[in-house]
Coordinates of C-alpha atoms in Angstrom, one line a residue:
X13 CA 146.0 11.1 156.2
X14 CA 143.1 12.0 154.3
X15 CA 140.6 9.5 153.3
X16 CA 139.1 9.7 150.0
X17 CA 135.6 8.0 149.4
X18 CA 136.1 5.3 146.8
X19 CA 132.3 5.1 145.7
X20 CA 129.3 7.3 144.9
X21 CA 127.6 6.1 147.8
X22 CA 130.5 6.8 150.4
X23 CA 130.7 10.2 148.8
X24 CA 126.9 11.0 149.0
X25 CA 127.1 9.7 152.9
X26 CA 129.9 12.3 153.5
X27 CA 128.3 15.0 151.8
X28 CA 125.0 14.4 153.8
X29 CA 127.1 14.3 156.9
X30 CA 128.5 17.6 156.1
X31 CA 125.0 19.2 155.3
X32 CA 124.0 17.9 158.7
X33 CA 126.8 19.3 160.5
X34 CA 126.1 23.0 158.7
X35 CA 122.4 22.7 159.6
X36 CA 123.0 22.2 163.1
X37 CA 125.6 24.8 163.5
X38 CA 123.2 27.2 161.5
X39 CA 120.1 25.9 163.6
X40 CA 118.2 25.1 160.3
X41 CA 116.9 21.9 158.6
X42 CA 119.0 20.1 156.0
X43 CA 116.6 21.0 153.6
X44 CA 117.2 24.8 154.3
X45 CA 120.8 24.2 153.6
X46 CA 120.0 22.7 150.2
X47 CA 117.9 25.5 149.3
X48 CA 120.7 27.8 149.9
X49 CA 123.3 25.8 148.0
X50 CA 121.1 25.7 145.3
X51 CA 119.8 29.1 145.1
X52 CA 116.1 28.4 145.7
X53 CA 113.6 30.8 147.2
X54 CA 111.9 30.3 150.6
X55 CA 114.8 31.1 152.9
X56 CA 115.2 34.5 154.6
X57 CA 118.2 37.0 153.7
X58 CA 119.5 36.7 157.0
X59 CA 119.2 32.8 157.3
X60 CA 120.9 32.7 153.7
X61 CA 123.8 34.7 155.0
X62 CA 124.1 32.7 158.3
X63 CA 124.5 29.4 156.2
X64 CA 126.4 31.0 153.8
X65 CA 129.0 31.9 156.3
X66 CA 129.1 28.6 157.7
X67 CA 129.6 26.8 154.4
X68 CA 132.5 28.9 153.8
X69 CA 133.9 28.4 157.2
X70 CA 133.7 24.8 156.7
X71 CA 135.0 25.0 153.2
X72 CA 132.0 22.8 152.1
X73 CA 132.1 21.9 148.2
X74 CA 129.4 20.6 146.3
X75 CA 130.2 16.7 145.4
X76 CA 128.9 14.9 142.5
X77 CA 126.2 17.5 141.6
X78 CA 127.6 18.6 138.4
X79 CA 124.9 19.8 135.9
X80 CA 125.2 21.1 132.6
X81 CA 126.1 24.6 131.8
X82 CA 123.3 26.8 130.2
X83 CA 124.4 28.3 126.7
X84 CA 123.9 31.8 127.9
X85 CA 125.2 34.5 129.6
X86 CA 123.6 36.6 132.3
X87 CA 123.9 40.6 132.8
X88 CA 123.0 41.5 136.3
X89 CA 122.2 45.5 136.5
X90 CA 120.4 48.5 137.6
X91 CA 118.9 51.5 135.7
X92 CA 118.0 49.6 132.5
X93 CA 116.5 52.6 131.1
X94 CA 119.7 54.8 131.3
X95 CA 121.7 55.8 128.1
X96 CA 124.7 54.5 130.2
X97 CA 123.2 51.2 130.4
X98 CA 122.3 50.8 126.9
X99 CA 126.1 51.0 125.9
X100 CA 127.0 48.2 128.2
X101 CA 124.2 46.1 127.2
X102 CA 125.4 46.7 123.5
X103 CA 128.9 45.3 124.3
X104 CA 127.8 42.2 126.3
X105 CA 125.5 41.2 123.6
X106 CA 127.9 41.7 120.9
X107 CA 130.5 39.2 122.6
X108 CA 127.8 36.8 123.6
X109 CA 126.5 36.7 120.3
X110 CA 129.9 36.0 118.6
X111 CA 130.7 33.3 121.2
X112 CA 127.4 31.6 120.1
X113 CA 125.5 32.4 123.6
X114 CA 122.3 33.8 124.4
X115 CA 121.9 36.7 127.1
X116 CA 119.7 37.0 130.0
X117 CA 119.3 40.3 131.6
X118 CA 118.4 40.6 135.2
X119 CA 117.5 44.1 136.4
X120 CA 117.3 45.8 139.8
X121 CA 116.2 49.0 141.0
X122 CA 118.7 50.3 143.1
X123 CA 122.6 50.1 142.3
X124 CA 123.4 51.6 145.5
X125 CA 121.8 48.8 147.4
X126 CA 121.3 45.9 145.4
X127 CA 119.0 43.0 146.8
X128 CA 120.4 39.5 147.1
X129 CA 117.4 38.2 145.3
X130 CA 119.3 38.1 141.8
X131 CA 121.5 35.1 142.9
X132 CA 118.8 32.8 143.2
X133 CA 117.9 33.0 139.7
X134 CA 121.4 33.1 138.6
X135 CA 122.1 29.6 140.2
X136 CA 118.7 28.2 138.8
X137 CA 120.0 28.8 135.4
X138 CA 123.4 28.1 135.7
X139 CA 124.9 30.3 132.8
X140 CA 128.4 30.3 131.5
X141 CA 129.2 33.4 133.5
X142 CA 127.7 36.7 134.8
X143 CA 128.6 40.2 134.1
X144 CA 127.6 42.3 137.3
X145 CA 127.1 46.0 136.9
X146 CA 126.1 46.6 140.6
X147 CA 127.6 48.5 143.4
X148 CA 129.3 45.4 145.1
X149 CA 129.1 41.7 145.6
X150 CA 129.2 40.0 148.9
X151 CA 131.0 37.4 150.1
X152 CA 128.4 35.1 150.6
X153 CA 127.6 35.6 147.0
X154 CA 130.8 35.3 145.7
X155 CA 131.2 31.8 147.3
X156 CA 127.8 30.7 146.1
X157 CA 128.8 31.6 142.3
X158 CA 132.2 29.8 142.7
X159 CA 130.7 26.7 144.4
X160 CA 128.6 26.1 141.5
X161 CA 131.3 26.9 139.2
X162 CA 129.8 30.2 137.6
X163 CA 132.6 32.6 136.8
X164 CA 131.6 36.4 137.3
X165 CA 133.3 39.7 136.4
X166 CA 132.3 43.4 137.6
X167 CA 131.9 46.3 135.4
X168 CA 132.8 49.8 136.7
X169 CA 132.6 48.7 140.3
X170 CA 131.3 51.4 142.9
X171 CA 134.0 50.9 145.4
X172 CA 137.3 49.2 145.2
X173 CA 136.7 45.3 144.9
X174 CA 138.7 42.7 146.7
X175 CA 141.6 41.3 144.9
X176 CA 140.1 38.3 144.0
X177 CA 137.1 39.8 142.4
X178 CA 137.4 40.3 138.5
X179 CA 136.5 43.8 137.5
X180 CA 137.1 46.0 134.4
X181 CA 137.2 50.0 134.7
X182 CA 138.5 52.9 133.1
X183 CA 140.9 55.8 134.1
X184 CA 138.7 57.8 135.9
X185 CA 141.5 60.2 137.5
X186 CA 143.0 61.1 134.3
X187 CA 139.6 62.0 132.7
X188 CA 138.9 64.3 135.1
X189 CA 142.5 65.8 135.1
X190 CA 142.1 65.9 131.0
X191 CA 138.9 67.6 131.1
X192 CA 139.8 70.3 133.7
X193 CA 143.3 71.0 131.8
X194 CA 141.3 71.5 128.7
X195 CA 139.3 74.2 130.2
X196 CA 142.4 75.8 131.9
X197 CA 144.2 75.7 128.5
X198 CA 141.3 77.9 127.0
X199 CA 141.9 80.4 129.7
X200 CA 139.1 79.5 132.2
X201 CA 139.9 79.9 136.1
X202 CA 137.0 80.0 137.8
X203 CA 135.8 76.5 136.9
X204 CA 132.8 74.7 138.7
X205 CA 132.7 70.8 139.2
X206 CA 129.5 69.1 139.7
X207 CA 130.1 66.1 141.7
X208 CA 128.7 62.8 141.5
X209 CA 127.8 60.3 144.2
X210 CA 129.8 60.3 147.4
X211 CA 130.6 56.8 147.9
X212 CA 131.3 56.0 144.0
X213 CA 135.0 55.4 143.5
X214 CA 134.6 56.8 139.8
X215 CA 133.0 60.1 140.9
X216 CA 135.8 60.8 143.6
X217 CA 138.5 59.8 141.2
X218 CA 137.1 62.4 138.6
X219 CA 137.1 65.1 141.4
X220 CA 140.5 64.3 142.3
X221 CA 141.6 64.4 138.8
X222 CA 139.8 68.3 138.7
X223 CA 141.5 69.1 141.8
X224 CA 145.0 68.0 140.5
X225 CA 144.8 69.8 137.4
X226 CA 143.8 73.2 139.2
X227 CA 146.8 72.6 141.5
X228 CA 149.1 72.0 138.6
X229 CA 148.2 75.3 137.0
X230 CA 148.6 77.1 140.2
X231 CA 144.8 77.9 140.4
X232 CA 143.3 78.0 143.7
X233 CA 140.3 75.8 144.3
X234 CA 137.1 77.9 145.0
X235 CA 135.1 75.6 147.4
X236 CA 131.9 77.3 146.5
X237 CA 132.1 76.2 142.8
X238 CA 132.5 72.5 143.9
X239 CA 129.2 71.0 143.9
X240 CA 127.9 68.9 146.6
X241 CA 128.0 64.9 146.0
X242 CA 124.6 63.9 144.1
X243 CA 123.3 61.6 141.4
X244 CA 124.6 61.3 137.9
X245 CA 121.3 62.7 136.5
X246 CA 120.0 65.8 134.8
X247 CA 117.9 67.2 137.4
X248 CA 120.7 66.8 139.9
X249 CA 123.0 68.8 137.6
X250 CA 120.6 71.4 136.7
X251 CA 119.8 72.1 140.4
X252 CA 123.5 72.6 141.5
X253 CA 124.3 74.4 138.4
X254 CA 121.5 77.1 138.8
X255 CA 122.8 77.6 142.3
X256 CA 126.4 78.4 141.0
X257 CA 125.2 80.1 137.8
X258 CA 123.1 82.7 139.9
X259 CA 125.9 84.0 141.8
X260 CA 127.6 87.5 140.9
X261 CA 130.8 85.7 140.4
X262 CA 129.6 82.7 138.6
X263 CA 131.9 80.4 137.0
X264 CA 132.9 80.8 133.3
X265 CA 133.0 76.9 132.9
X266 CA 131.6 73.9 134.4
X267 CA 133.0 70.2 134.4
X268 CA 130.1 67.9 135.2
X269 CA 131.0 64.4 136.7
X270 CA 128.7 62.8 134.0
X271 CA 127.1 63.8 130.6
X272 CA 123.5 63.7 132.2
X273 CA 124.8 66.4 134.7
X274 CA 126.1 68.5 132.2
X275 CA 122.9 68.4 130.1
X276 CA 121.3 69.5 133.4
X277 CA 123.9 72.5 133.4
X278 CA 122.8 73.3 129.8
X279 CA 119.2 73.3 131.2
X280 CA 120.0 75.9 133.9
X281 CA 122.0 77.9 131.5
X282 CA 119.0 78.0 129.2
X283 CA 116.8 79.2 132.3
X284 CA 119.1 82.0 132.8
X285 CA 119.5 82.9 129.5
X286 CA 123.5 82.3 129.5
X287 CA 125.0 81.2 125.9
X288 CA 126.9 78.1 125.8
X289 CA 129.8 78.3 124.7
X290 CA 130.0 82.1 124.6
X291 CA 129.4 82.8 128.2
X292 CA 129.8 79.4 129.6
X293 CA 131.8 76.3 128.7
X294 CA 130.7 72.9 129.8
X295 CA 132.5 69.5 129.8
X296 CA 130.7 66.4 130.8
X297 CA 132.0 62.8 131.3
X298 CA 130.7 59.3 129.6
X299 CA 130.2 60.3 125.9
X300 CA 127.0 59.2 125.6
X301 CA 125.4 59.1 122.3
X302 CA 122.7 61.8 123.1
X303 CA 125.5 64.3 123.8
X304 CA 126.3 64.4 120.1
X305 CA 123.0 66.0 119.3
X306 CA 123.0 68.5 122.3
X307 CA 122.8 72.1 121.3
X308 CA 125.6 72.8 121.1
X309 CA 127.1 69.1 120.8
X310 CA 129.1 68.6 124.1
X311 CA 132.6 68.5 124.7
X312 CA 133.2 65.3 127.0
X313 CA 135.5 62.6 128.4
X314 CA 134.9 59.3 126.2
X315 CA 134.7 56.5 128.7
X316 CA 134.7 53.3 126.7
X317 CA 131.8 51.7 128.2
X318 CA 130.9 49.5 125.2
X319 CA 134.7 48.5 125.2
X320 CA 134.4 47.7 128.8
X321 CA 131.4 45.4 128.6
X322 CA 133.0 43.6 125.7
X323 CA 136.3 43.2 127.8
X324 CA 134.2 42.2 130.7
X325 CA 132.5 39.4 128.8
X326 CA 135.7 38.1 127.3
X327 CA 137.0 37.9 130.6
X328 CA 134.2 35.7 132.0
X329 CA 134.5 33.3 129.0
X330 CA 138.1 33.2 129.8
X331 CA 137.6 32.2 133.3
X332 CA 135.1 29.8 132.3
X333 CA 137.9 28.0 130.7
X334 CA 140.9 29.1 133.1
X335 CA 139.5 29.2 136.6
X336 CA 143.0 29.6 138.0
X337 CA 143.5 32.9 136.0
X338 CA 145.4 35.5 138.0
X339 CA 145.2 38.7 136.1
X340 CA 141.6 39.8 136.2
X341 CA 141.8 43.7 136.5
X342 CA 141.7 45.8 133.7
X343 CA 141.6 49.7 133.5
X344 CA 140.7 50.9 130.1
X345 CA 141.9 54.5 128.9
X346 CA 139.8 57.7 128.8
X347 CA 140.1 60.5 126.2
X348 CA 138.8 64.0 125.7
X349 CA 136.4 64.6 122.9
X350 CA 136.2 68.3 122.1
X351 CA 133.0 69.8 120.6
X352 CA 131.3 72.8 120.6
X353 CA 130.4 73.6 124.3
X354 CA 133.9 74.9 125.1
X355 CA 135.6 78.0 124.0
X356 CA 137.8 80.6 125.5
X357 CA 136.1 82.8 128.4
X358 CA 134.6 86.1 127.1
X359 CA 136.7 89.2 127.9
X360 CA 136.0 90.6 131.5
X361 CA 134.9 93.9 129.7
X362 CA 132.4 92.3 127.7
X363 CA 130.8 90.3 130.4
X364 CA 128.5 91.7 133.1
X365 CA 128.3 90.0 136.4
X366 CA 125.5 87.7 137.3
X367 CA 123.3 86.1 135.2
X368 CA 121.9 87.7 131.8
X369 CA 118.3 86.7 131.8
X370 CA 116.2 86.7 128.8
X371 CA 119.0 87.9 126.4
X372 CA 120.8 84.9 125.1
X373 CA 120.1 81.3 124.9
X374 CA 121.9 77.9 124.4
X375 CA 122.9 77.5 120.8
X376 CA 120.8 74.8 118.9

């Protein structure tokens, strides 16, 4: 039989006893355990993780420590200056405003290796919910948020999150397939692919879609036209595209795993005097606002980033009201947006091998 404390004093004595047990097992003071529970600074990352692990093992739950939830949402993210993140921010802010909530943004430097320091500020502010645009969330951080009654949702997670981690993503494999099929239907056979980060699930899914489209059309993959894994950035795209376009048997089309890499391919084509789309077709991925004003406007896969952010915000607010909600994984559809950067390949008789330097430029 479980004995339930009947008074506040008895509950507090039981909580103190539990804290003492946790502190003893972790080899720290009770005040250190309290700091971890309340998200305060002054505790090393190793100690914080050790205490959190013991709290989870002991199934410790805070008692009689309810505090008011602040009328705000928190967005934890990286690369605040990127066009991609701006569209996420627009979506989160729109739903927060409609719900009468303010928005706090916590930025970090590295999406791939996020520090654990963000959790301290979140626990101190006690927001109504947290939207995470980071690579992953540790079990310790999950426990801290849940023990404080703060729901969270991940947007476009880097890997495959655990089943109990709410997340919003998009159909990356289908996006990669549609982009490559579009080029095949135009008549291209030598189609290069500029890959994204190796351990980013979205990037590998786009590559799988590219390969499936080639295989479905009976087109052998040319390994030398599959770019090495790299960043979703213009410099990375330019570097790899230059190497491919300088080949005597250069590709007639490039599918880039991100719009920024595609703009890098534009720069490489400009450097080599290769005309887009007359001599080279380019397809990007994301449909960032800037691509509509590129010269020529970029054909790309529309990833509904603003809608993903909106759905993540709606979901975190719903979890606020329904903590036991089961269906917390959602994948939004992608679509192909055809603009001016793709066309049928030039007839073989009209094109000389290798780059045509200083003769043609990217259309403005």
